[in-house]
Short mmCIF file of the C-alpha atoms (twelve columns), coordinates in Angstrom:
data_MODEL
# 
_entry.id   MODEL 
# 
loop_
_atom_site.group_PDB 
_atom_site.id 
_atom_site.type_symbol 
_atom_site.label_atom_id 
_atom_site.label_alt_id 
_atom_site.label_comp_id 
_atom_site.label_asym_id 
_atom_site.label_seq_id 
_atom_site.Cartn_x 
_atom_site.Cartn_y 
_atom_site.Cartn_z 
_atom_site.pdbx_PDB_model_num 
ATOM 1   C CA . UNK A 1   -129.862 -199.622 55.557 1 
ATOM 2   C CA . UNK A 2   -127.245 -197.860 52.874 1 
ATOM 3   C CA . UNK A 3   -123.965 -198.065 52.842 1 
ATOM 4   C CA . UNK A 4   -121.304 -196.162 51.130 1 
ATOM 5   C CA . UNK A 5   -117.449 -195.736 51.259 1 
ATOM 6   C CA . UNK A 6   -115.670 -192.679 51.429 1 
ATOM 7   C CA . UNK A 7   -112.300 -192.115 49.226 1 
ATOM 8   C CA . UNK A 8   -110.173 -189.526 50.203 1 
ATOM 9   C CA . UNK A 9   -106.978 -188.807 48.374 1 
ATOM 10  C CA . UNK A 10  -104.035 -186.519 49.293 1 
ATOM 11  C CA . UNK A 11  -100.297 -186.203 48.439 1 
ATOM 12  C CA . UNK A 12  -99.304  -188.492 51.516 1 
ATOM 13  C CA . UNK A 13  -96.687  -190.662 49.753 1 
ATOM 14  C CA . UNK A 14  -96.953  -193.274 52.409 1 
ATOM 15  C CA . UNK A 15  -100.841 -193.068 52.194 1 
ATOM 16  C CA . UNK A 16  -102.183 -191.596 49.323 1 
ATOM 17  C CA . UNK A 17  -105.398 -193.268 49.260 1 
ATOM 18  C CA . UNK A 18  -108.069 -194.432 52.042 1 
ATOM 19  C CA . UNK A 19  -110.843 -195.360 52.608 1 
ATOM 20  C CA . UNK A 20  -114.095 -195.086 54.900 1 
ATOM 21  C CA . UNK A 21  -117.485 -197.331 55.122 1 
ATOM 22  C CA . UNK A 22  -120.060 -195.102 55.910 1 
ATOM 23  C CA . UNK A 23  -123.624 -196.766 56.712 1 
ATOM 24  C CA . UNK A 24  -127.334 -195.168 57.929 1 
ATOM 25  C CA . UNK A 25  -130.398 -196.409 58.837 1 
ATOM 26  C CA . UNK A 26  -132.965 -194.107 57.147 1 
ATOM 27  C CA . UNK A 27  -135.874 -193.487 59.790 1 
ATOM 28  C CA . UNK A 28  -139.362 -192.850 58.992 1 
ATOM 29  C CA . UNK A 29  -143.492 -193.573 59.925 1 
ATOM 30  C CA . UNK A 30  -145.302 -194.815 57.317 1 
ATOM 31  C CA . UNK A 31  -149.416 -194.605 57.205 1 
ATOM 32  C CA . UNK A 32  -152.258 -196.039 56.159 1 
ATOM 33  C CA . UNK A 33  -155.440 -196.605 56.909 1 
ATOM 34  C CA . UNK A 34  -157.646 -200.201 56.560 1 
ATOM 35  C CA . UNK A 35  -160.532 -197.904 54.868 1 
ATOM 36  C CA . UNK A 36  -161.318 -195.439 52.607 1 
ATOM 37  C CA . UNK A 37  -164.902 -195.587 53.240 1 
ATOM 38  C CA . UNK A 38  -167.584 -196.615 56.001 1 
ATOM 39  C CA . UNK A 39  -171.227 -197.098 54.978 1 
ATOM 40  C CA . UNK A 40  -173.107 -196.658 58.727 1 
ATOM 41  C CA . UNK A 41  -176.264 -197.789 57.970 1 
ATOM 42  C CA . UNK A 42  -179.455 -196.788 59.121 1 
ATOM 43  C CA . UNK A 43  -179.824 -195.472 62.192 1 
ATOM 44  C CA . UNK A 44  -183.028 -194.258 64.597 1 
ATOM 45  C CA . UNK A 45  -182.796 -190.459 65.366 1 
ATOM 46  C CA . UNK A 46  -181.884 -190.477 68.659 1 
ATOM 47  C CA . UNK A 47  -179.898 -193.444 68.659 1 
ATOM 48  C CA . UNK A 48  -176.189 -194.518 67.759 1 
ATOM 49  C CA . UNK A 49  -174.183 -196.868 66.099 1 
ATOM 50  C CA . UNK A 50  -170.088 -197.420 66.066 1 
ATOM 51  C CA . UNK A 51  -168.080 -198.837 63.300 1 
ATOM 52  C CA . UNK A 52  -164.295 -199.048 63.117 1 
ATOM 53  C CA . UNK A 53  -161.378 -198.434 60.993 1 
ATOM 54  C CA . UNK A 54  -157.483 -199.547 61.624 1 
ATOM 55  C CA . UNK A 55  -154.435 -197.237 60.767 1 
ATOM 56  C CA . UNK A 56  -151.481 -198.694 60.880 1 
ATOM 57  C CA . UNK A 57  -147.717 -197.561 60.934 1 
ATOM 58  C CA . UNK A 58  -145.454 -199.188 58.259 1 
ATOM 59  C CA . UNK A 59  -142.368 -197.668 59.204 1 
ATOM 60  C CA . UNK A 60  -139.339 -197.797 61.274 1 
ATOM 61  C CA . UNK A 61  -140.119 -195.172 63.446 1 
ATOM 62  C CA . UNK A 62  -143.473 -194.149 65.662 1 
ATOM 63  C CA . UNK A 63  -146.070 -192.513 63.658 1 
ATOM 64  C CA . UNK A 64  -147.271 -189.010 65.428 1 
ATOM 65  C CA . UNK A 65  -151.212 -188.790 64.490 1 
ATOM 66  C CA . UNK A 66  -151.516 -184.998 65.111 1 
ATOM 67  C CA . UNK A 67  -155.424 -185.398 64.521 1 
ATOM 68  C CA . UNK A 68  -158.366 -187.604 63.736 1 
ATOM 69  C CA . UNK A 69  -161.675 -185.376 63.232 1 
ATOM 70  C CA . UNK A 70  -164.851 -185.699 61.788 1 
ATOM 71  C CA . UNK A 71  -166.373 -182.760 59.615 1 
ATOM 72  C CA . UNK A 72  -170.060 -183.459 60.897 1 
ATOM 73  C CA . UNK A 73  -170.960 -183.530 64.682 1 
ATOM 74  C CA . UNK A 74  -173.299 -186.044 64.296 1 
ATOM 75  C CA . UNK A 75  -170.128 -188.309 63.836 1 
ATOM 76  C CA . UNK A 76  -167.790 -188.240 66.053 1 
ATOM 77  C CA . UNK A 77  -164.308 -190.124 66.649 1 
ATOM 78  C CA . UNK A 78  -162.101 -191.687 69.042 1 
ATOM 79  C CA . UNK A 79  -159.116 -191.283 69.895 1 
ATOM 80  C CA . UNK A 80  -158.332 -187.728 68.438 1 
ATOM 81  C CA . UNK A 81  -154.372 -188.187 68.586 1 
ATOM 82  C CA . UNK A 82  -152.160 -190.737 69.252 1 
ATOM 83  C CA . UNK A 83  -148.768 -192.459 68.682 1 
ATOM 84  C CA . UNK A 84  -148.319 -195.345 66.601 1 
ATOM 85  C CA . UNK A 85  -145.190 -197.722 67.820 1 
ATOM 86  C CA . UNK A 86  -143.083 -198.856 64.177 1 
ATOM 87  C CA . UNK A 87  -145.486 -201.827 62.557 1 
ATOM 88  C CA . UNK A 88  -148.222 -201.623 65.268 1 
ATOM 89  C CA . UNK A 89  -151.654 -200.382 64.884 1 
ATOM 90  C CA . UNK A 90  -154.077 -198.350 66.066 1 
ATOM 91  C CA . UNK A 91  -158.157 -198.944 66.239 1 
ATOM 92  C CA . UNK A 92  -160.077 -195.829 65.465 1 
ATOM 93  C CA . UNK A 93  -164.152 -196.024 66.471 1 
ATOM 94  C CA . UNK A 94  -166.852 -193.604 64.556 1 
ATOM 95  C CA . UNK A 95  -170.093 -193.465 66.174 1 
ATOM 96  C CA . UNK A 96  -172.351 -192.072 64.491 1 
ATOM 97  C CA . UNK A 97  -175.654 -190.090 66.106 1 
ATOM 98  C CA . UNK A 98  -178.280 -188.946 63.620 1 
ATOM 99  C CA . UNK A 99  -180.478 -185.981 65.170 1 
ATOM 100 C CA . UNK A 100 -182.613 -185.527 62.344 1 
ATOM 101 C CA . UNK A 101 -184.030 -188.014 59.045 1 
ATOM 102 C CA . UNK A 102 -181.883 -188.497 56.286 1 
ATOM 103 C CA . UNK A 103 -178.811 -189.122 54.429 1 
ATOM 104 C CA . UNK A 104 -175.566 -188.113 56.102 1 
ATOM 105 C CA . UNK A 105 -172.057 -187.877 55.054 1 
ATOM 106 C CA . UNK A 106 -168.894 -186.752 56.143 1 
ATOM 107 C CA . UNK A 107 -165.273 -186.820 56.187 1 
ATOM 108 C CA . UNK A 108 -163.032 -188.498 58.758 1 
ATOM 109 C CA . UNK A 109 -159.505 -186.331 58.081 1 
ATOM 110 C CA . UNK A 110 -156.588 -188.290 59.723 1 
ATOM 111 C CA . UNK A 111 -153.080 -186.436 60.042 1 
ATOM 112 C CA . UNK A 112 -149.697 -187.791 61.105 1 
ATOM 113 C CA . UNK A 113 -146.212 -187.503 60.485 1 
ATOM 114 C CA . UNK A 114 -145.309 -189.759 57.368 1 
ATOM 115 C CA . UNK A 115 -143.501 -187.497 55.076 1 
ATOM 116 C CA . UNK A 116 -144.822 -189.170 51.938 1 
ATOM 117 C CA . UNK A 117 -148.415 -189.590 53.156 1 
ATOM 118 C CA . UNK A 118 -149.021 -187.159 55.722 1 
ATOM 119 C CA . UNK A 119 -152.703 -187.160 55.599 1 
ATOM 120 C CA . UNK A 120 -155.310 -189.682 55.058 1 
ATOM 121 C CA . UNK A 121 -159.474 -189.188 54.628 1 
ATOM 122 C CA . UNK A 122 -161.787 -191.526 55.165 1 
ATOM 123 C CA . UNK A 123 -165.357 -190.819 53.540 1 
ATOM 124 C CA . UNK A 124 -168.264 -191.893 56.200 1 
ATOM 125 C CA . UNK A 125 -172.483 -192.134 55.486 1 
ATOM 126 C CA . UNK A 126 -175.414 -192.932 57.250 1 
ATOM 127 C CA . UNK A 127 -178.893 -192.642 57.267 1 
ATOM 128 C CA . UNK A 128 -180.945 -191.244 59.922 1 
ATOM 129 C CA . UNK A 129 -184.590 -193.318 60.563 1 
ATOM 130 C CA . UNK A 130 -187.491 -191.474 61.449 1 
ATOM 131 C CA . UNK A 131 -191.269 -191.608 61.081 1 
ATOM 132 C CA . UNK A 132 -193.104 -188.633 59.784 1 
ATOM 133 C CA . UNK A 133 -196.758 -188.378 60.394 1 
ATOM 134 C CA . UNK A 134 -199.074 -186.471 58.282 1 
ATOM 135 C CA . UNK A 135 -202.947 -186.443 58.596 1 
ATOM 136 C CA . UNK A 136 -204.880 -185.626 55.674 1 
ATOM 137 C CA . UNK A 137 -207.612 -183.807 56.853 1 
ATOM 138 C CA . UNK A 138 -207.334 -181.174 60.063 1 
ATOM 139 C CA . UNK A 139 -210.740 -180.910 60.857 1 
ATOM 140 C CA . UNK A 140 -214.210 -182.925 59.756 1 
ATOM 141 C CA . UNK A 141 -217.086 -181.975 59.567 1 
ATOM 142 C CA . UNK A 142 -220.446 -183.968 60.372 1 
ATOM 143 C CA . UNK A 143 -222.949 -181.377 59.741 1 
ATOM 144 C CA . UNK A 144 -226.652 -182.406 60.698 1 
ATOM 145 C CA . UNK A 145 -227.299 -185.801 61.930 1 
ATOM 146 C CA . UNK A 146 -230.879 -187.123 62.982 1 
ATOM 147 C CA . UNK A 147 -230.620 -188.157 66.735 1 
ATOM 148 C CA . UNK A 148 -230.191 -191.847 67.170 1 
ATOM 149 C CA . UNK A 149 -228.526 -191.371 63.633 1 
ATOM 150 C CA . UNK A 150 -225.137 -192.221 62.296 1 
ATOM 151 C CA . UNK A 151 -222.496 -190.726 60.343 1 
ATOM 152 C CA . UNK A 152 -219.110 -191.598 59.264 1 
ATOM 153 C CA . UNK A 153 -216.222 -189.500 57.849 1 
ATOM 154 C CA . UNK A 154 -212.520 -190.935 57.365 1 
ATOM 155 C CA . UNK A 155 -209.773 -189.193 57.729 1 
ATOM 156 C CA . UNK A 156 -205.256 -190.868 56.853 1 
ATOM 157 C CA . UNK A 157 -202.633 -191.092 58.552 1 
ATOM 158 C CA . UNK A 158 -199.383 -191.216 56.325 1 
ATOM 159 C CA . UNK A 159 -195.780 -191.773 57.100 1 
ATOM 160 C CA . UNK A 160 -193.445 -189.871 55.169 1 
ATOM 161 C CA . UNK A 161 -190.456 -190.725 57.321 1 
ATOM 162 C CA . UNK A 162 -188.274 -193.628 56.569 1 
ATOM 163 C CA . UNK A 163 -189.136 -195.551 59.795 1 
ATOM 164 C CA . UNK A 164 -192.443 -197.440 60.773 1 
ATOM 165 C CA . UNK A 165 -194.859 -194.959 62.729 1 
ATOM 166 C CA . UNK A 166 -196.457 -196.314 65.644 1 
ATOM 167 C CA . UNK A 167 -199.596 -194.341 66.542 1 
ATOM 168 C CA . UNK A 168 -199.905 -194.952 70.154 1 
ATOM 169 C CA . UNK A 169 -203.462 -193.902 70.418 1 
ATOM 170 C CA . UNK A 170 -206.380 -192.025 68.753 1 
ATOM 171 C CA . UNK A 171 -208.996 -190.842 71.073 1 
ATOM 172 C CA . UNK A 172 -212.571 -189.097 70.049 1 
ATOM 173 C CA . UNK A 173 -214.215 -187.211 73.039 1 
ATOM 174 C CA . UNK A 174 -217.639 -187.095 73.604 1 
ATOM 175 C CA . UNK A 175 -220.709 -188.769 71.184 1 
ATOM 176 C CA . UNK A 176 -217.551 -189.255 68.909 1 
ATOM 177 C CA . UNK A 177 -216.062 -192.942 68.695 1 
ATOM 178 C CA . UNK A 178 -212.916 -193.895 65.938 1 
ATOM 179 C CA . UNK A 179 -211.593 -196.785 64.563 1 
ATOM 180 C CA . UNK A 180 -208.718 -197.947 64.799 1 
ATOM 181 C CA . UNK A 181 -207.653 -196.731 68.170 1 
ATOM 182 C CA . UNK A 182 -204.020 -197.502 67.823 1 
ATOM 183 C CA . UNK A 183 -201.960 -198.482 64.083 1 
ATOM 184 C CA . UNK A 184 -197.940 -198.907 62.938 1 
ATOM 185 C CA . UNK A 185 -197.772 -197.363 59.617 1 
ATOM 186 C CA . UNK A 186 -194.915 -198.772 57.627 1 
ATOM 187 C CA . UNK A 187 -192.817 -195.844 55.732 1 
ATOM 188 C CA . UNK A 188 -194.330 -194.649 52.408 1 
ATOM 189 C CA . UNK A 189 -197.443 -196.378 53.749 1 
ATOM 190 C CA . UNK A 190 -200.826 -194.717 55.353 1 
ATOM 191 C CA . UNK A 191 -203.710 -195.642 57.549 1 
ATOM 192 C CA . UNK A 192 -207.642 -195.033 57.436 1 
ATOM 193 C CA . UNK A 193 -209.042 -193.777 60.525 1 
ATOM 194 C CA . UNK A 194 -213.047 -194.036 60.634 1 
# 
């Protein structure tokens, strides 16, 4: 609240002086946010995973938030907009949905009507988990083998992703037998296949 008084002065002999209190309420939202940053973790491609961040009015007067967007789709938020009652809060989710391996980032831009702080980011990562599977060797090659012979030739399996691989099966057709039929391949790891 301010106050003030008003003088005014005139050539009124009987009143050549008075005065006026004068007093105002100055109105105004006030925002801010519980988090600059959100580290999402890893995540499986394909998959999702929520975190949440508060932003709260510290004014007098409701807080119009014009927009809350993300600047990656594989993040997305919720709500978009809103009003913010004077000192109440409101919960904002991120989920974030990886579609491919790697590091992700964005930026979570939040806008409202507090004239000293009208817009607010918050800085969001993640990592999308997937296995990669790379064999070393295309085709092998046997070349003569005496009937009622044997031969052996090897061939990897190596996971470049940042997720376990699970091989579900590896099948030989014909006078052809392997081993092992099925394997999990940690990441940076690899597998013989006989």
């Amino acid at each position: 609240e301010r106050t003030a008084n008003l003088t005014i002065s005139s050539d009124d002999p009987k009143n050549p002086s008075t005065k006026i209190s004068v007093s105002g309420v100055g109105k105004s939202a006030g925002m801010t946010l519980s988090a600059t940053s959100l580290d999402m973790g890893g995540v499986d491609v394909g998959s999702t995973s929520t975190k949440t961040f508060t932003l709260s009015n510290t004014g007098n007067k409701a807080l119009t938030v014009t927009s809350i967007a993300s600047g990656n789709t594989e993040f997305t938020v919720q709500p978009s907009s809103g009003t913010v009652a004077a000192g109440s809060t409101l919960t904002v989710t991120v989920t974030f949905s990886p579609t491919s391996r790697g590091d992700k980032t964005t930026t979570i831009t939040v806008k409202g009507d507090d004239p000293a702080n009208g817009t607010a980011n918050v800085t969001v990562t993640g990592t999308g988990r997937a296995p990669e599977m790379k064999v070393s060797s295309t085709t092998l090659s046997f070349g003569d083998v005496d009937v009622k012979q044997t031969s052996q030739k090897t061939f990897t399996i190596s996971n470049t992703g940042n997720k376990a691989l699970t091989v579900n099966g590896i099948q030989a057709g014909g006078m052809f037998t392997v081993t092992p039929t099925t394997a999990s391949v940690a990441f940076g790891g690899s597998q013989t296949v006989t």
